[in-house]
CSV table of C-alpha atoms in Angstrom, one decimal:
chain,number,residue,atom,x,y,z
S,873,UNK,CA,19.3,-10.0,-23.1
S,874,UNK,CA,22.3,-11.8,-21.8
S,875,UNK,CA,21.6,-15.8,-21.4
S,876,UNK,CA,22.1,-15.4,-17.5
S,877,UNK,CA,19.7,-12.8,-17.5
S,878,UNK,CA,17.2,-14.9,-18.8
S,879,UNK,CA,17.5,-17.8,-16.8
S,880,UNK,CA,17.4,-16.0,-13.7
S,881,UNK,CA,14.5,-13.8,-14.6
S,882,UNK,CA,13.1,-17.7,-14.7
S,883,UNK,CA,14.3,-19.0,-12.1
S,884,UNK,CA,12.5,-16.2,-10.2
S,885,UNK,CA,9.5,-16.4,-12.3
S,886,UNK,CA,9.2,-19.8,-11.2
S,887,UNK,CA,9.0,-18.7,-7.1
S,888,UNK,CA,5.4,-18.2,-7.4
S,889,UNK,CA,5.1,-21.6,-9.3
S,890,UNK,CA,7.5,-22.9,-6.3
S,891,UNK,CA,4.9,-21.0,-3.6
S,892,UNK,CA,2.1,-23.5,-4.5
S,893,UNK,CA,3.4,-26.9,-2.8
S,894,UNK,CA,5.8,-24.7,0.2
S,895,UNK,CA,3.2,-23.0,1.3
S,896,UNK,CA,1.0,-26.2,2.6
S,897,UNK,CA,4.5,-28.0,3.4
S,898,UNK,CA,5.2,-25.1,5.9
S,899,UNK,CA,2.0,-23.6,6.9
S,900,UNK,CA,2.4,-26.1,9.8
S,901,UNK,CA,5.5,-26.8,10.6
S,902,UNK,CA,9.0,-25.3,11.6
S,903,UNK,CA,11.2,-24.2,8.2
S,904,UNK,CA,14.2,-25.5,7.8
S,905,UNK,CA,16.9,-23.1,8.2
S,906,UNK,CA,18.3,-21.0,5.2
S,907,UNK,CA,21.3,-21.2,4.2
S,908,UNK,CA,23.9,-18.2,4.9
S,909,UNK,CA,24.0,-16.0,1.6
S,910,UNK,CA,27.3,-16.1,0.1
S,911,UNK,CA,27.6,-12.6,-1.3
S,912,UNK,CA,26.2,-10.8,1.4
S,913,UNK,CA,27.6,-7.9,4.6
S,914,UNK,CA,25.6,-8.5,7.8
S,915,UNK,CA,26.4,-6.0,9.1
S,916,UNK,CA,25.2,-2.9,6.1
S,917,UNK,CA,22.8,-0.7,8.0
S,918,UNK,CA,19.0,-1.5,7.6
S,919,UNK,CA,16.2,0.6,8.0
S,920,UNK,CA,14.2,0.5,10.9
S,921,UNK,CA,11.5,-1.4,9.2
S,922,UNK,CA,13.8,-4.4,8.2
S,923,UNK,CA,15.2,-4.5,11.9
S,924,UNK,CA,11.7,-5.6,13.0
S,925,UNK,CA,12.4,-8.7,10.7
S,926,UNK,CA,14.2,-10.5,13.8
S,927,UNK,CA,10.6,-10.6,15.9
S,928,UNK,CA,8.8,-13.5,16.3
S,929,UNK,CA,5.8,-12.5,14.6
S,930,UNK,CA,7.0,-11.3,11.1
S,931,UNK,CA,9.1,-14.8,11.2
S,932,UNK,CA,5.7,-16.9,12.1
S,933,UNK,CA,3.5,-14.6,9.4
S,934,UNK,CA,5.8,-15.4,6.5
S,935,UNK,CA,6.3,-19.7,8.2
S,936,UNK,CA,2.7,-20.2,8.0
S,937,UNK,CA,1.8,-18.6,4.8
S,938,UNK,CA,4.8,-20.5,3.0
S,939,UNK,CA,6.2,-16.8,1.9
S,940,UNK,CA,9.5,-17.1,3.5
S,941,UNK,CA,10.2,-19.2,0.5
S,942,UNK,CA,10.7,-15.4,-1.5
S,943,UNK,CA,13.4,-14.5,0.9
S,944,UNK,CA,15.4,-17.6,1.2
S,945,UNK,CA,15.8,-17.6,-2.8
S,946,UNK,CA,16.4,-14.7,-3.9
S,947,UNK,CA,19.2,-14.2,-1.4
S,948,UNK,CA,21.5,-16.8,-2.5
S,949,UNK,CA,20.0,-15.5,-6.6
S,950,UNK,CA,21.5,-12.2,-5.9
S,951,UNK,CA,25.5,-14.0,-5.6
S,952,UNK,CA,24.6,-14.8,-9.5
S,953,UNK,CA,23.8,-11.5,-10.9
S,954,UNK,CA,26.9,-10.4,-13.2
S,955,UNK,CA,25.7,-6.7,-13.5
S,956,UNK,CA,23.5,-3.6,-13.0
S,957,UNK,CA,21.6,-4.2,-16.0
S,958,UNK,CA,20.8,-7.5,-15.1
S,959,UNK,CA,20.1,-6.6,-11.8
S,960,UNK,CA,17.8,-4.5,-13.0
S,961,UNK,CA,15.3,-7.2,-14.7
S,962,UNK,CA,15.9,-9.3,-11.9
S,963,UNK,CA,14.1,-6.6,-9.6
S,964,UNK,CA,11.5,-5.9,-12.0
S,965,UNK,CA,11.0,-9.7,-12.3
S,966,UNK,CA,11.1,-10.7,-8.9
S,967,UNK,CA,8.8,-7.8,-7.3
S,968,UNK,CA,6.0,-9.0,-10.0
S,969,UNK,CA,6.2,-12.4,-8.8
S,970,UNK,CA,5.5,-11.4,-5.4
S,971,UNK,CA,2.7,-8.5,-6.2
S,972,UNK,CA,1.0,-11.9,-8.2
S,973,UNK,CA,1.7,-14.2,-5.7
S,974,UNK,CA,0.0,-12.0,-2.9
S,975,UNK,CA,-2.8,-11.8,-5.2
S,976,UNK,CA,-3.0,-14.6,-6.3
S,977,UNK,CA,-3.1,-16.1,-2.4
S,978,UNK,CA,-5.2,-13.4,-1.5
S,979,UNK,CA,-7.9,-15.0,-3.8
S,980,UNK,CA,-7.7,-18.0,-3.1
S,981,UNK,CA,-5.7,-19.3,-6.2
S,982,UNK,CA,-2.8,-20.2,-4.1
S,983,UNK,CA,-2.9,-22.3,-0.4
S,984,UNK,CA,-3.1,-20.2,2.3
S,985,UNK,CA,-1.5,-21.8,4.8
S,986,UNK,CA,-2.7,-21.4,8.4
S,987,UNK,CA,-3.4,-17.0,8.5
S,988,UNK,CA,-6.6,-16.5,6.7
S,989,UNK,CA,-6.8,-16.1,2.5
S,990,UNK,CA,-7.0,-12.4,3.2
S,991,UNK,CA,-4.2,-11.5,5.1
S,992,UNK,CA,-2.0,-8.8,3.9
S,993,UNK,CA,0.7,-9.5,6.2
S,994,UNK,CA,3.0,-11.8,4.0
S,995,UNK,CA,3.6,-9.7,1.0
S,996,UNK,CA,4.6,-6.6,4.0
S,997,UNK,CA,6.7,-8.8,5.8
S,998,UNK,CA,8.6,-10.9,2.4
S,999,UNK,CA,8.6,-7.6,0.6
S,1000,UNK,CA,11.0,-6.9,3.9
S,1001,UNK,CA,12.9,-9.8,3.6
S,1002,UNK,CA,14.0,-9.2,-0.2
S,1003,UNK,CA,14.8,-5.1,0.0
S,1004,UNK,CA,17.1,-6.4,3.5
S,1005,UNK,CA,18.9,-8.7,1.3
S,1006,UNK,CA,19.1,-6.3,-1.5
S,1007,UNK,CA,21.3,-3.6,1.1
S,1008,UNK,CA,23.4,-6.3,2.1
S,1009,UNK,CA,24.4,-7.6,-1.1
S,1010,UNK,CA,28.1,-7.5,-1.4
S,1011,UNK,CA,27.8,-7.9,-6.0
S,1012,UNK,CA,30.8,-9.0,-8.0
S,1013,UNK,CA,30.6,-5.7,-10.1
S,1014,UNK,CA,30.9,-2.2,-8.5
S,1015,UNK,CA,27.7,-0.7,-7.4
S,1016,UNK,CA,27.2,2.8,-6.4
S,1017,UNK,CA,24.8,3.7,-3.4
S,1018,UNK,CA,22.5,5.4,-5.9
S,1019,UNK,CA,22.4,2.7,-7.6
S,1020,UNK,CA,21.4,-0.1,-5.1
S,1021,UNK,CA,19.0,2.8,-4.0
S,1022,UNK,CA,17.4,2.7,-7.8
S,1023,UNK,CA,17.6,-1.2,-7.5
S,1024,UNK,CA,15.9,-1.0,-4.3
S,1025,UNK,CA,13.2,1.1,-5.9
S,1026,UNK,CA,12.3,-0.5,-9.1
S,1027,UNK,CA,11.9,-4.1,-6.7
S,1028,UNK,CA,9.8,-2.1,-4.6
S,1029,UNK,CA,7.5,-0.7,-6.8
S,1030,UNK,CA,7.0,-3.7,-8.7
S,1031,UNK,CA,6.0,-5.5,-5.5
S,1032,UNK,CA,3.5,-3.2,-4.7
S,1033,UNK,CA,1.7,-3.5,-8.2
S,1034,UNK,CA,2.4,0.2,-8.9
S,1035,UNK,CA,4.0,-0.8,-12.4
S,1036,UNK,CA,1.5,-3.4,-13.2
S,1037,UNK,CA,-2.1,-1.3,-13.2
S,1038,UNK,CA,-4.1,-3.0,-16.3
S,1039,UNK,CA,-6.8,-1.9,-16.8
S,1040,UNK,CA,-8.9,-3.8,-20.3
S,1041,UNK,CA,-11.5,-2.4,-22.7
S,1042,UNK,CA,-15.1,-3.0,-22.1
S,1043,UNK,CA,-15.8,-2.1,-18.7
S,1044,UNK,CA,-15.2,1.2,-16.3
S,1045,UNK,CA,-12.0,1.7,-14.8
S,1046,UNK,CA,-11.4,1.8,-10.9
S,1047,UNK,CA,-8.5,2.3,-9.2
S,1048,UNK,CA,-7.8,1.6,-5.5
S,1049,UNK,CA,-4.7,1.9,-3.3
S,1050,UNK,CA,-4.1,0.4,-0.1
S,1051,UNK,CA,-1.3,0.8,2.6
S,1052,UNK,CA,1.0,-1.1,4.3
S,1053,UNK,CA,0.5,-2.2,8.0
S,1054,UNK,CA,1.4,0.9,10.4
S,1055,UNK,CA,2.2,1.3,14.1
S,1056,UNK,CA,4.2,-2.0,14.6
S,1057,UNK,CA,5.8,-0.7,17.8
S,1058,UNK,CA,2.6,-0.9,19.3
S,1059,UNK,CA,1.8,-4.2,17.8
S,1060,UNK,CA,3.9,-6.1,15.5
S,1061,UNK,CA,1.1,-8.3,14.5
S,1062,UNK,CA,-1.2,-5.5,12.8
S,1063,UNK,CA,-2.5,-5.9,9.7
S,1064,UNK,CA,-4.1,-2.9,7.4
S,1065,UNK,CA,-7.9,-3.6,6.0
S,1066,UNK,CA,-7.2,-1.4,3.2
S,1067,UNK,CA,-3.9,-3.4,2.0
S,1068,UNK,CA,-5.9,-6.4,2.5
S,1069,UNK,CA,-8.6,-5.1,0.4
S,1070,UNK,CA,-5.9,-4.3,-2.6
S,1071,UNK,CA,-5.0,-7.5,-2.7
S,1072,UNK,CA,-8.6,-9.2,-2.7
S,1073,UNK,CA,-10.0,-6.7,-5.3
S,1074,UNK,CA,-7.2,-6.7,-8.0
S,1075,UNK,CA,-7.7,-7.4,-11.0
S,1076,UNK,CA,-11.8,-8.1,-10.4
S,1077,UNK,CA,-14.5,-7.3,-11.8
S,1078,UNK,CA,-17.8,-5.7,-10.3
S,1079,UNK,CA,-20.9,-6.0,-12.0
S,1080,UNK,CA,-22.6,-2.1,-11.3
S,1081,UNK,CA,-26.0,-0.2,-12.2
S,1082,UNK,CA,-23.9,1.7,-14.9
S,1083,UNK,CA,-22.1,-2.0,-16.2
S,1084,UNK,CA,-18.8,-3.7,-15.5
S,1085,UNK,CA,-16.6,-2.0,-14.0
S,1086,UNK,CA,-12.4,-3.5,-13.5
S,1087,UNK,CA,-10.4,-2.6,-10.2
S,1088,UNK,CA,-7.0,-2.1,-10.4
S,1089,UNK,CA,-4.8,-1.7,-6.8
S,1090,UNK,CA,-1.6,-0.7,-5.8
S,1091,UNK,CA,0.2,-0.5,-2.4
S,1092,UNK,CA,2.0,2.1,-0.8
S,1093,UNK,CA,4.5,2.6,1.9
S,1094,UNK,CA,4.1,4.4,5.6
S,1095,UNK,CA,6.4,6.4,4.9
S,1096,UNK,CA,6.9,10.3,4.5
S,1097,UNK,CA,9.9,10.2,1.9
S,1098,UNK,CA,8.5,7.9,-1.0
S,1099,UNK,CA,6.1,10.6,-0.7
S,1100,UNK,CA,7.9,13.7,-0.8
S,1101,UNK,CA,9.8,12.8,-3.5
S,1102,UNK,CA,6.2,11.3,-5.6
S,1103,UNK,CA,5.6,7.8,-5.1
S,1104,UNK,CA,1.9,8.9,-5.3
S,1105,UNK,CA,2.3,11.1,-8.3
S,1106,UNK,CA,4.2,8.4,-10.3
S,1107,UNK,CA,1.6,5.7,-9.6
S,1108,UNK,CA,-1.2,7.8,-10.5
S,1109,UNK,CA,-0.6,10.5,-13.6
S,1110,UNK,CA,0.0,7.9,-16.3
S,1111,UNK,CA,-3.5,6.3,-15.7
S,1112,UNK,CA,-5.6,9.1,-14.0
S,1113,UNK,CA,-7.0,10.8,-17.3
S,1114,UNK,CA,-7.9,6.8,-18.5
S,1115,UNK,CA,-9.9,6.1,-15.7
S,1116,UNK,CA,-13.4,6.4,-14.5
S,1117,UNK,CA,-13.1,6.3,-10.7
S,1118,UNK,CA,-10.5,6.4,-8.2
S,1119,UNK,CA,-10.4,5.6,-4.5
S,1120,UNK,CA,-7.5,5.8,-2.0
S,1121,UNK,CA,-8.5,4.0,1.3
S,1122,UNK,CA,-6.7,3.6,4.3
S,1123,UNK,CA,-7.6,2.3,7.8
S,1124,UNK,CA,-9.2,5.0,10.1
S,1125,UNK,CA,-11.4,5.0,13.2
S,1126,UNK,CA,-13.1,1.9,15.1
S,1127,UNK,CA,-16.5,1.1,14.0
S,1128,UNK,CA,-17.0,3.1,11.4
S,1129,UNK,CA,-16.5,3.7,7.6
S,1130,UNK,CA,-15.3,7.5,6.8
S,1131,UNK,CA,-16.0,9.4,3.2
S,1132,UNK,CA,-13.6,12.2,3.6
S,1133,UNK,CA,-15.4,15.6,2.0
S,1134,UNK,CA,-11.9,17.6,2.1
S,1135,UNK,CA,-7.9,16.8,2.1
S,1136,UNK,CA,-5.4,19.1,3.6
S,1137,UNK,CA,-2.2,20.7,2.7
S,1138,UNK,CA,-0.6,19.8,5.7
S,1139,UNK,CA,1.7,16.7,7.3
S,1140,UNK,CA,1.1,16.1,11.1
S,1141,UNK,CA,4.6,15.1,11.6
S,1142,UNK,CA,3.2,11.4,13.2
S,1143,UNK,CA,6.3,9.3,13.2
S,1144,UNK,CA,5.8,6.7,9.7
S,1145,UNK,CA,7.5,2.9,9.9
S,1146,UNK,CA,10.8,4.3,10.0
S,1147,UNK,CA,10.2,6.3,12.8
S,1148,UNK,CA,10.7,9.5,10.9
S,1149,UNK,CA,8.4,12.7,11.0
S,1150,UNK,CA,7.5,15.3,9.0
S,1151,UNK,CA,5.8,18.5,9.6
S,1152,UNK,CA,4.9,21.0,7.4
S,1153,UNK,CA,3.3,21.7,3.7
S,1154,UNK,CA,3.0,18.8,1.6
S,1155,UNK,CA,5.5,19.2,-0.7
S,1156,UNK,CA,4.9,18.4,-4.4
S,1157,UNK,CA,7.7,17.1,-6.6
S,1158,UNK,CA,9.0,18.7,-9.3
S,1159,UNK,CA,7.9,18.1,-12.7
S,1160,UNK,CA,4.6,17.0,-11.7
S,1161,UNK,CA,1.2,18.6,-12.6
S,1162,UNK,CA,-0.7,21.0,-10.5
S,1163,UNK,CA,-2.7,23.7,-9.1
S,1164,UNK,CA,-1.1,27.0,-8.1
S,1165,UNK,CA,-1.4,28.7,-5.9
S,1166,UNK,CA,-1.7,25.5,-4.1
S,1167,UNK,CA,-5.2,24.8,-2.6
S,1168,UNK,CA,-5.5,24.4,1.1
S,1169,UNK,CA,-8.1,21.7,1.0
S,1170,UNK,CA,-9.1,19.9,-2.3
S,1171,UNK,CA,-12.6,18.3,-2.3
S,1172,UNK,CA,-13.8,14.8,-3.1
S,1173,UNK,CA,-16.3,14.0,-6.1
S,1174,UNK,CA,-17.0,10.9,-5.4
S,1175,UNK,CA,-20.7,10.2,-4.6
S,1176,UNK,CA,-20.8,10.3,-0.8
S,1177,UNK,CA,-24.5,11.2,-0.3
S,1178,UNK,CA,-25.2,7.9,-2.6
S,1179,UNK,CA,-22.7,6.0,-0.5
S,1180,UNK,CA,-23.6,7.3,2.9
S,1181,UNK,CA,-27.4,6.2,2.0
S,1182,UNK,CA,-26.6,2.9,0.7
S,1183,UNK,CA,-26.7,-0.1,2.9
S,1184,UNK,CA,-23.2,-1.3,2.0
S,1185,UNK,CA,-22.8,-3.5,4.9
S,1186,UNK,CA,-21.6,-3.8,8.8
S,1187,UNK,CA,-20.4,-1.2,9.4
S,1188,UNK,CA,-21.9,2.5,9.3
S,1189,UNK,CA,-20.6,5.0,6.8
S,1190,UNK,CA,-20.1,8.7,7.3
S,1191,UNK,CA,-19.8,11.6,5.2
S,1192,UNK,CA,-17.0,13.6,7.2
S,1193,UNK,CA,-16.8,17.0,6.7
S,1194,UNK,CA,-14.9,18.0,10.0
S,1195,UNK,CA,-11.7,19.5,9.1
S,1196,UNK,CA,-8.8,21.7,11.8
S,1197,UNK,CA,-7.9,25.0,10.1
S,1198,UNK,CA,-6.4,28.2,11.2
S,1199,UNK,CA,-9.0,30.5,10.1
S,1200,UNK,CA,-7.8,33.5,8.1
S,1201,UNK,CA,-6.4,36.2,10.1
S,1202,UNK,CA,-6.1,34.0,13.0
S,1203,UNK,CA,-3.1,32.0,14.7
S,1204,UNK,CA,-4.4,28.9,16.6
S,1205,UNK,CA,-6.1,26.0,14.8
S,1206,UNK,CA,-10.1,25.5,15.1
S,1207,UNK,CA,-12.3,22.5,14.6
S,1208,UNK,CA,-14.8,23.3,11.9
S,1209,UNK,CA,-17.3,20.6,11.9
S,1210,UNK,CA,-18.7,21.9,8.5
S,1211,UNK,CA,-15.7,21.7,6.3
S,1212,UNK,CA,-13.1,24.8,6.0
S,1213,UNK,CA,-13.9,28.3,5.6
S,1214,UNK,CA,-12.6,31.4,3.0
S,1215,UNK,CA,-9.2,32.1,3.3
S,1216,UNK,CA,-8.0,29.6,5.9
S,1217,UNK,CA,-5.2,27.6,5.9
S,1218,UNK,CA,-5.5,23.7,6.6
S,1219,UNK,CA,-3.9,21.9,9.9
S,1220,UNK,CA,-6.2,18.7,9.1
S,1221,UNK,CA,-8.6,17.3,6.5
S,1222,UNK,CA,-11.5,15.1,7.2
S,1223,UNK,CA,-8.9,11.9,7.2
S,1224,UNK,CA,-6.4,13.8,10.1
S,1225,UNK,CA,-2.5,15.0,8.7
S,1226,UNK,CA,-1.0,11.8,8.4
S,1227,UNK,CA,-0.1,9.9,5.0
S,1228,UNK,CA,-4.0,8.8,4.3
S,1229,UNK,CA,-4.7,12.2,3.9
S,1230,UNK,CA,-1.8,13.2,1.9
S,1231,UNK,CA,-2.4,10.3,-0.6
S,1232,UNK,CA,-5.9,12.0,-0.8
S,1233,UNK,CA,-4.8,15.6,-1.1
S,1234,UNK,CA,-1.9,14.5,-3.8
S,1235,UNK,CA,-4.6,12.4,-5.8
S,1236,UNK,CA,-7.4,14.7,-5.8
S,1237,UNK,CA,-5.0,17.7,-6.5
S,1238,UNK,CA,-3.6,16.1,-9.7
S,1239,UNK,CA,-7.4,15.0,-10.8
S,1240,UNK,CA,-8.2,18.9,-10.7
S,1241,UNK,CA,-4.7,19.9,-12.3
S,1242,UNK,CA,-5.4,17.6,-15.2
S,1243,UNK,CA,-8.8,19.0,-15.5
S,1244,UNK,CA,-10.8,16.0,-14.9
S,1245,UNK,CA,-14.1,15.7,-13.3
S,1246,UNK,CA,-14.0,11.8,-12.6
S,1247,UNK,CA,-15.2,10.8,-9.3
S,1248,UNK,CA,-12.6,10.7,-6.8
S,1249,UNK,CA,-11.6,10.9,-3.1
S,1250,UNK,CA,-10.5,9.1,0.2
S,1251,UNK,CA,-12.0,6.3,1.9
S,1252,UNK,CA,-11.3,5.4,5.7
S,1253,UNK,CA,-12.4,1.9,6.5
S,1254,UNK,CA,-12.9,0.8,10.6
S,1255,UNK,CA,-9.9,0.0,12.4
S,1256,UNK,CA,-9.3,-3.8,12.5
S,1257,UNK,CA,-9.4,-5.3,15.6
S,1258,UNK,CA,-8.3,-9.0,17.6
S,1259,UNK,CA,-10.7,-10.4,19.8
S,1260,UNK,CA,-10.9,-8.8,23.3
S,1261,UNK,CA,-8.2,-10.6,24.8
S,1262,UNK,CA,-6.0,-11.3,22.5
S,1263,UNK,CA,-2.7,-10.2,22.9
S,1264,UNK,CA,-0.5,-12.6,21.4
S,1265,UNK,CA,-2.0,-14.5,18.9
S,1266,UNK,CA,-1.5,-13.1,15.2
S,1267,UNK,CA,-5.3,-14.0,14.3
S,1268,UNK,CA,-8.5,-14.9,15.4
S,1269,UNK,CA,-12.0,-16.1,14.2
S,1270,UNK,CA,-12.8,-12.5,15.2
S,1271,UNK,CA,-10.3,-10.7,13.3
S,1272,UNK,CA,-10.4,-12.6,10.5
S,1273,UNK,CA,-14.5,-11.7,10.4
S,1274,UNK,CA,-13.6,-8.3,10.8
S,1275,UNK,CA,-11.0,-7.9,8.2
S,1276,UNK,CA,-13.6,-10.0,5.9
S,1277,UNK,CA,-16.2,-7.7,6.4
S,1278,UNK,CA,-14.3,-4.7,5.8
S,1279,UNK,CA,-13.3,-6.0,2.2
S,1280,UNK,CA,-16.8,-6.9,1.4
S,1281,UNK,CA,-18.2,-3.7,2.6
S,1282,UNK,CA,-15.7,-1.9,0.7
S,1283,UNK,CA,-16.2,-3.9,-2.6
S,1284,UNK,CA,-19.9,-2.7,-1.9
S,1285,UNK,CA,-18.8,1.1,-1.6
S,1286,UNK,CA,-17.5,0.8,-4.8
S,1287,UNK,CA,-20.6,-0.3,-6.8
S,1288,UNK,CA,-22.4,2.0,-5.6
S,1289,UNK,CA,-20.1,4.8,-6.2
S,1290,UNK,CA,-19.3,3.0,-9.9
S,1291,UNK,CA,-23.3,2.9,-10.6
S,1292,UNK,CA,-23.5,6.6,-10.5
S,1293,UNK,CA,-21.0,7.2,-13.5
């Protein structure tokens, strides 16, 4: 490796090293204005997700939690990168050292600045700030489109701990994936319990009936492209036949925690964080593993009648087995409250038609294509919710109980589902 490429992939090693004294220097307190990147076209087209950068909230989120630190290094770093290769480390680099730093904060081994320890919203909103900076990057060497897009990508995934699952000997393997925070044009300030809960649980270890057990988490995007072309597939097919359990969870209805019994073949079409929608099959990439002819619903295996009877904490948890299907022979779609029946074809699964329940279905499908009869399936946790009355504020001592209790209750879920291996 060149010698530039080594000192910058230390120079943005040492960000999370840099993290520790910002964060409690800016928690409370207005930053001091970056400087204006050098290398850099302000006016390259951003997705709809990076536009959202300019509100107030994402800008206060990543000020109090000392994370806007990320974003006002690495832009002026990119000016010094001499080529693609280099680049490429430098991605790889820098989106670890935010996945650990998010971590890190989210257990308490960094200051957390004036949001709450468990607040997933700063790794979202810097995660933002870097891949912005990364399509307006004007290099020194020529850079194709597909290229940025592949640069884009590997920062990305590495920021979302997809590339970094570690799972040690001596102790069952779990694996967990979270999602970003959704419907920000209703509320900017959201925050998703199952992100949060990614970020508190990796790397732990639970102590179960059956013995240890390790979780490993990753984060994925609201979004239906990564998806169609096998964010989910890519994460998961390396590790699946190495691990004991697995557990996608996403945030679902208010009140209430959700086992889904069945997963659907079918996308609702609900616009993602880009706006986009998608109707239609679920389509699965080329190249990966399957089942053919494709399955309309694929079922769970993990221990829902042990989990629905435990007492795993606040909130109440449900074995859902209602599912919308358009019976065989018939045209319109039907509730069936008792999970699908012979022959039909799937509208929704237990979790609805929108990305939780493809993450399921995708999961699920490729546990029964590789033949494996580990316990998996999708968990729904209770929607987080502000105080009554809050409309402004980006936290309060109720939501921050709430999206505490959700993590404990689903850390719960998980022993109990781990002490039946």
């Amino acid at each position: 490796m060149r010698p530039l490429a080594r000192l910058l992939i230390v120079v943005l090693l040492g960000l999370v090293a840099a993290l520790v004294p910002a964060v409690s220097a800016t928690a409370s307190t207005t930053a001091a204005p970056a400087a204006p990147p050098t290398c850099a076209d302000p006016a390259a087209p951003l997705t709809v997700e990076e536009r959202r950068l300019t509100l107030p909230a994402p800008a206060e989120v990543l000020r109090r939690t000392g994370f806007d630190k990320f974003g006002r290094i690495f832009t002026p770093a990119l000016c010094r990168l001499p080529d693609a290769r280099v680049a490429e480390h430098a991605m790889h680099v820098q989106g670890r050292a935010l996945w650990a730093a998010a971590v890190a904060r989210a257990q308490g081994r960094l200051p957390a600045g004036s949001l709450a320890v468990t607040d997933d919203r700063p790794l979202y909103w810097a995660r933002l700030q870097l891949t912005k900076a990364m399509r307006q990057w004007t290099p020194s060497f020529e850079l194709s489109t597909q290229r940025r897009a592949e640069l884009i990508d590997t920062l990305d995934r590495a920021s979302r701990g997809q590339d970094s699952i570690d799972h040690r000997r001596g102790a069952k393997r779990i694996l967990v994936s979270g999602f970003d925070p959704f419907q920000l044009d209703q509320d900017i300030r959201r925050s998703n319990p199952s992100g949060a809960t990614a970020l508190a649980l990796d790397g732990t270890t639970i102590q179960t009936p059956a013995g240890p057990a390790r979780i490993e988490t990753a984060m994925f995007p609201v979004l239906w492209g990564p998806f169609a072309q096998g964010v989910v597939e890519r994460t998961f097919l390396p590790r699946l036949d190495r691990l004991d359990m697995f557990t996608t969870v996403s945030q679902g209805r208010v009140g209430r925690f959700d086992v889904e019994r069945y997963n659907g073949r079918w996308r609702g079409g609900f616009p993602d964080n880009d706006n986009e929608s998608s109707t239609g099959v679920i389509p699965i990439p080329d190249g990966v593993p399957t089942v053919l002819p494709a399955p309309e619903f694929v079922p769970t295996t993990l221990p829902y009648e042990q989990i629905v009877a435990a007492n795993t904490g606040r909130f109440p948890v449900f074995d859902n087995t209602t599912v919308v299907e358009i019976p065989a022979g018939g045209t319109e779609p039907v509730t069936r409250p008792d999970g699908p029946t012979p022959g039909s074809v799937a509208r929704q699964g237990g979790g609805g038609n929108y990305l939780s329940n493809e993450i399921a279905y995708r999961a699920t499908l490729l546990r029964d294509a590789l033949g494996l009869s580990i316990p998996g399936g999708h968990l729904h946790t209770p929607v987080l919710q502000f105080a009554e009355g809050n409309t402004t504020e980006l936290t309060d001592p109720v939501f921050e109980a709430n999206q505490r209790d959700i993590i404990d209750q689903v850390r719960n879920v998980l022993i109990v589902a781990a002490g039946t291996l």
